[in-house]
Amino acid sequence: AQSVTQLGSHVSVSEGALVLLRCNYSSSVPPFLFWYVQYPNQGLQLLLKYTSAATLVKGINGFEAEFKKSETSFHLTKPSAHMSDAAEYFCAVSQYGNKLVFGAGTILRVKS
Amino acid sequence: DTGVSQDPRHKITKRGQNVTFRCDPISEHNRLYWYRQTLGQGPEFLTYFQNEAQLEKSRLLSDRFSAERPKGSFSTLEIQRTEQGDSAMYLCASSFYRDTDTQYFGPGTRLTVL
């Protein structure tokens, strides 16, 4: 069965600092991996996805993620945090375009 | 291009009542998914349709829950005899047959059962 573990339910960074949100997955076959962002009382917006093309995936709003098979990781990074990045971030895994299995989420706080 | 829409955005009901939510996917998206999200958790899969066929249902979808997509366009999710444990955000998503792995989410319906 597929599963996703997000390390750290809350992450706090200063504006302009590096953002690193951690995600580890388990999957018996090569997975599709995703990062979504959710603002309060809203649905989920796709940030980026990995589908076995390039291991470094660039997404919207300056975010990127690197797929590391040896570490079963798909961590999300952004070089410089902005106040507008404050939100909840979800890592998810799927196979063959079916259901998404989400992690528990990481709330990102950006301090001024 | 309009996104996925859901109606209502908020629903407050009393325990034991029936509720129905509607989801309109992005035009030409043939797959439609329902998820449930409780406070502090990630969304959990409930069910999905390809066109009008319901292809998979989660064990979370008890017999009080029923979902339909009669004409392969919009979908409804009905909860009968609501319980306080049904209080959650119900999210709908859709995907296109040429890119089925990318799901686009609607704003969700927040259900509160009193």
Tab-separated table of N, CA, C and O in Angstrom, chain A residues 32 34 36 38 40-46 49-51 88 90 94-105, chain B residues 9-10 31 33 35 37 40-45 48 56 89 91 95 99-108 110:
chain	number	residue	atom	x	y	z
A	32	PHE	N	3.728	8.401	-8.908
A	32	PHE	CA	3.601	9.810	-9.252
A	32	PHE	C	3.559	10.556	-7.917
A	32	PHE	O	2.885	10.114	-6.992
A	34	PHE	N	3.283	14.414	-5.824
A	34	PHE	CA	2.713	15.747	-5.958
A	34	PHE	C	2.925	16.555	-4.678
A	34	PHE	O	3.002	16.002	-3.581
A	36	TYR	N	0.790	19.844	-3.076
A	36	TYR	CA	-0.340	20.759	-3.160
A	36	TYR	C	-0.229	21.776	-2.028
A	36	TYR	O	0.307	21.476	-0.957
A	38	GLN	N	-2.651	24.528	0.320
A	38	GLN	CA	-4.027	24.856	0.705
A	38	GLN	C	-4.030	26.084	1.597
A	38	GLN	O	-3.399	26.101	2.661
A	40	PRO	N	-6.345	28.816	3.902
A	40	PRO	CA	-7.488	28.599	4.805
A	40	PRO	C	-8.830	28.624	4.086
A	40	PRO	O	-9.097	29.512	3.279
A	41	ASN	N	-9.621	27.607	4.381
A	41	ASN	CA	-10.985	27.482	3.858
A	41	ASN	C	-11.035	27.452	2.332
A	41	ASN	O	-12.032	27.888	1.733
A	42	GLN	N	-9.992	26.953	1.734
A	42	GLN	CA	-9.975	26.812	0.285
A	42	GLN	C	-9.614	25.383	-0.103
A	42	GLN	O	-9.193	24.584	0.735
A	43	GLY	N	-9.784	25.073	-1.369
A	43	GLY	CA	-9.367	23.775	-1.882
A	43	GLY	C	-7.866	23.709	-2.068
A	43	GLY	O	-7.134	24.605	-1.654
A	44	LEU	N	-7.420	22.657	-2.700
A	44	LEU	CA	-5.987	22.434	-2.896
A	44	LEU	C	-5.556	22.912	-4.273
A	44	LEU	O	-6.247	22.688	-5.268
A	45	GLN	N	-4.394	23.557	-4.308
A	45	GLN	CA	-3.828	24.024	-5.561
A	45	GLN	C	-2.553	23.249	-5.837
A	45	GLN	O	-1.689	23.124	-4.961
A	46	LEU	N	-2.421	22.730	-7.055
A	46	LEU	CA	-1.243	21.950	-7.415
A	46	LEU	C	-0.033	22.862	-7.540
A	46	LEU	O	-0.053	23.847	-8.275
A	49	LYS	N	4.438	18.400	-9.808
A	49	LYS	CA	4.265	16.950	-9.825
A	49	LYS	C	5.484	16.286	-10.441
A	49	LYS	O	6.170	16.850	-11.302
A	50	TYR	N	5.752	15.085	-9.986
A	50	TYR	CA	6.818	14.247	-10.528
A	50	TYR	C	6.177	13.028	-11.187
A	50	TYR	O	5.383	12.321	-10.566
A	51	THR	N	6.566	12.812	-12.465
A	51	THR	CA	6.007	11.662	-13.174
A	51	THR	C	7.086	10.899	-13.921
A	51	THR	O	6.864	10.395	-15.009
A	88	GLU	N	-0.839	25.718	4.231
A	88	GLU	CA	-0.600	24.314	4.560
A	88	GLU	C	-0.215	23.583	3.278
A	88	GLU	O	-0.849	23.784	2.229
A	90	PHE	N	0.691	19.916	1.315
A	90	PHE	CA	0.443	18.477	1.340
A	90	PHE	C	1.260	17.784	0.259
A	90	PHE	O	1.244	18.197	-0.902
A	94	SER	N	0.396	8.833	-6.002
A	94	SER	CA	-0.653	8.081	-6.689
A	94	SER	C	-0.003	7.109	-7.659
A	94	SER	O	1.193	7.187	-7.944
A	95	GLN	N	-0.815	6.196	-8.137
A	95	GLN	CA	-0.379	5.264	-9.162
A	95	GLN	C	-1.374	5.272	-10.303
A	95	GLN	O	-2.570	5.178	-10.066
A	96	TYR	N	-0.864	5.420	-11.494
A	96	TYR	CA	-1.681	5.252	-12.696
A	96	TYR	C	-2.876	6.198	-12.759
A	96	TYR	O	-3.899	5.843	-13.309
A	97	GLY	N	-2.726	7.368	-12.178
A	97	GLY	CA	-3.794	8.348	-12.306
A	97	GLY	C	-5.040	8.043	-11.515
A	97	GLY	O	-6.115	8.549	-11.830
A	98	ASN	N	-4.911	7.225	-10.508
A	98	ASN	CA	-6.061	6.930	-9.668
A	98	ASN	C	-6.054	7.799	-8.416
A	98	ASN	O	-5.618	8.932	-8.442
A	99	LYS	N	-6.493	7.274	-7.334
A	99	LYS	CA	-6.649	8.072	-6.130
A	99	LYS	C	-5.307	8.602	-5.624
A	99	LYS	O	-4.262	7.984	-5.797
A	100	LEU	N	-5.385	9.776	-5.010
A	100	LEU	CA	-4.234	10.353	-4.350
A	100	LEU	C	-4.231	9.929	-2.884
A	100	LEU	O	-5.280	9.905	-2.237
A	101	VAL	N	-3.047	9.610	-2.385
A	101	VAL	CA	-2.875	9.338	-0.960
A	101	VAL	C	-2.036	10.486	-0.405
A	101	VAL	O	-0.902	10.711	-0.864
A	102	PHE	N	-2.602	11.211	0.545
A	102	PHE	CA	-1.972	12.427	1.065
A	102	PHE	C	-1.261	12.183	2.390
A	102	PHE	O	-1.645	11.321	3.183
A	103	GLY	N	-0.241	13.003	2.614
A	103	GLY	CA	0.333	13.084	3.941
A	103	GLY	C	-0.557	13.933	4.832
A	103	GLY	O	-1.573	14.492	4.385
A	104	ALA	N	-0.156	14.067	6.093
A	104	ALA	CA	-0.973	14.792	7.065
A	104	ALA	C	-0.852	16.308	6.932
A	104	ALA	O	-1.619	17.050	7.547
A	105	GLY	N	0.097	16.761	6.148
A	105	GLY	CA	0.245	18.191	5.910
A	105	GLY	C	1.271	18.853	6.807
A	105	GLY	O	1.552	18.390	7.918
B	9	ARG	N	-20.982	25.863	-0.382
B	9	ARG	CA	-19.651	25.989	0.220
B	9	ARG	C	-19.684	25.626	1.699
B	9	ARG	O	-18.702	25.120	2.233
B	10	HIS	N	-20.806	25.886	2.316
B	10	HIS	CA	-20.955	25.566	3.734
B	10	HIS	C	-22.342	24.972	3.949
B	10	HIS	O	-23.308	25.407	3.325
B	31	ARG	N	-12.725	12.257	-15.447
B	31	ARG	CA	-12.612	11.636	-14.129
B	31	ARG	C	-12.990	12.644	-13.052
B	31	ARG	O	-12.615	13.817	-13.115
B	33	TYR	N	-13.392	12.907	-8.666
B	33	TYR	CA	-13.008	12.288	-7.404
B	33	TYR	C	-13.661	13.032	-6.236
B	33	TYR	O	-13.832	14.239	-6.278
B	35	TYR	N	-13.104	13.486	-1.999
B	35	TYR	CA	-12.239	13.282	-0.849
B	35	TYR	C	-12.904	13.914	0.377
B	35	TYR	O	-13.704	14.841	0.262
B	37	GLN	N	-11.809	15.681	4.149
B	37	GLN	CA	-10.700	16.206	4.937
B	37	GLN	C	-11.201	16.660	6.299
B	37	GLN	O	-12.050	17.548	6.392
B	40	GLY	N	-6.911	19.140	10.605
B	40	GLY	CA	-5.552	18.721	10.919
B	40	GLY	C	-5.071	17.504	10.150
B	40	GLY	O	-3.982	16.981	10.428
B	41	GLN	N	-5.851	17.055	9.185
B	41	GLN	CA	-5.480	15.873	8.411
B	41	GLN	C	-5.416	16.194	6.923
B	41	GLN	O	-5.991	17.183	6.461
B	42	GLY	N	-4.748	15.344	6.188
B	42	GLY	CA	-4.781	15.459	4.745
B	42	GLY	C	-6.076	14.872	4.205
B	42	GLY	O	-6.758	14.102	4.891
B	43	PRO	N	-6.429	15.223	2.978
B	43	PRO	CA	-7.638	14.654	2.384
B	43	PRO	C	-7.540	13.131	2.277
B	43	PRO	O	-6.460	12.582	2.046
B	44	GLU	N	-8.680	12.475	2.446
B	44	GLU	CA	-8.759	11.027	2.305
B	44	GLU	C	-9.716	10.690	1.173
B	44	GLU	O	-10.819	11.243	1.089
B	45	PHE	N	-9.293	9.779	0.344
B	45	PHE	CA	-10.072	9.375	-0.824
B	45	PHE	C	-11.377	8.708	-0.420
B	45	PHE	O	-11.417	7.860	0.480
B	48	TYR	N	-14.244	7.528	-6.870
B	48	TYR	CA	-14.036	8.262	-8.105
B	48	TYR	C	-14.824	7.646	-9.254
B	48	TYR	O	-15.189	6.469	-9.226
B	56	GLU	N	-14.184	3.066	-8.131
B	56	GLU	CA	-13.590	2.657	-6.869
B	56	GLU	C	-14.264	3.388	-5.725
B	56	GLU	O	-14.597	4.567	-5.832
B	89	MET	N	-14.545	18.718	5.683
B	89	MET	CA	-14.556	19.389	4.392
B	89	MET	C	-14.628	18.305	3.330
B	89	MET	O	-13.837	17.363	3.358
B	91	LEU	N	-14.146	17.501	-0.485
B	91	LEU	CA	-13.455	18.067	-1.645
B	91	LEU	C	-13.749	17.238	-2.888
B	91	LEU	O	-13.777	16.005	-2.835
B	95	SER	N	-9.998	15.282	-13.370
B	95	SER	CA	-8.802	15.155	-14.201
B	95	SER	C	-9.202	14.808	-15.624
B	95	SER	O	-10.286	14.257	-15.880
B	99	ASP	N	-4.322	13.273	-19.094
B	99	ASP	CA	-3.415	13.625	-17.998
B	99	ASP	C	-4.086	13.236	-16.694
B	99	ASP	O	-4.295	14.063	-15.813
B	100	THR	N	-4.448	11.956	-16.589
B	100	THR	CA	-5.297	11.532	-15.469
B	100	THR	C	-4.622	11.675	-14.121
B	100	THR	O	-5.292	11.694	-13.100
B	101	ASP	N	-3.283	11.763	-14.105
B	101	ASP	CA	-2.628	11.845	-12.806
B	101	ASP	C	-2.687	13.234	-12.201
B	101	ASP	O	-2.369	13.395	-11.028
B	102	THR	N	-3.094	14.234	-12.948
B	102	THR	CA	-3.152	15.597	-12.410
B	102	THR	C	-4.589	15.924	-12.042
B	102	THR	O	-5.440	16.079	-12.917
B	103	GLN	N	-4.857	16.038	-10.767
B	103	GLN	CA	-6.199	16.323	-10.285
B	103	GLN	C	-6.302	17.795	-9.876
B	103	GLN	O	-5.434	18.316	-9.181
B	104	TYR	N	-7.399	18.409	-10.302
B	104	TYR	CA	-7.674	19.808	-9.976
B	104	TYR	C	-8.827	19.832	-8.981
B	104	TYR	O	-9.874	19.246	-9.238
B	105	PHE	N	-8.607	20.539	-7.890
B	105	PHE	CA	-9.557	20.515	-6.792
B	105	PHE	C	-10.481	21.724	-6.796
B	105	PHE	O	-10.089	22.837	-7.181
B	106	GLY	N	-11.695	21.496	-6.318
B	106	GLY	CA	-12.629	22.571	-6.074
B	106	GLY	C	-12.402	23.167	-4.694
B	106	GLY	O	-11.531	22.722	-3.950
B	107	PRO	N	-13.210	24.187	-4.339
B	107	PRO	CA	-13.021	24.888	-3.065
B	107	PRO	C	-13.520	24.106	-1.856
B	107	PRO	O	-13.213	24.464	-0.722
B	108	GLY	N	-14.284	23.044	-2.100
B	108	GLY	CA	-14.759	22.230	-0.994
B	108	GLY	C	-16.103	22.671	-0.441
B	108	GLY	O	-16.535	23.819	-0.622
B	110	ARG	N	-17.858	22.662	3.287
B	110	ARG	CA	-17.627	22.459	4.724
B	110	ARG	C	-18.936	22.029	5.365
B	110	ARG	O	-19.905	22.782	5.368
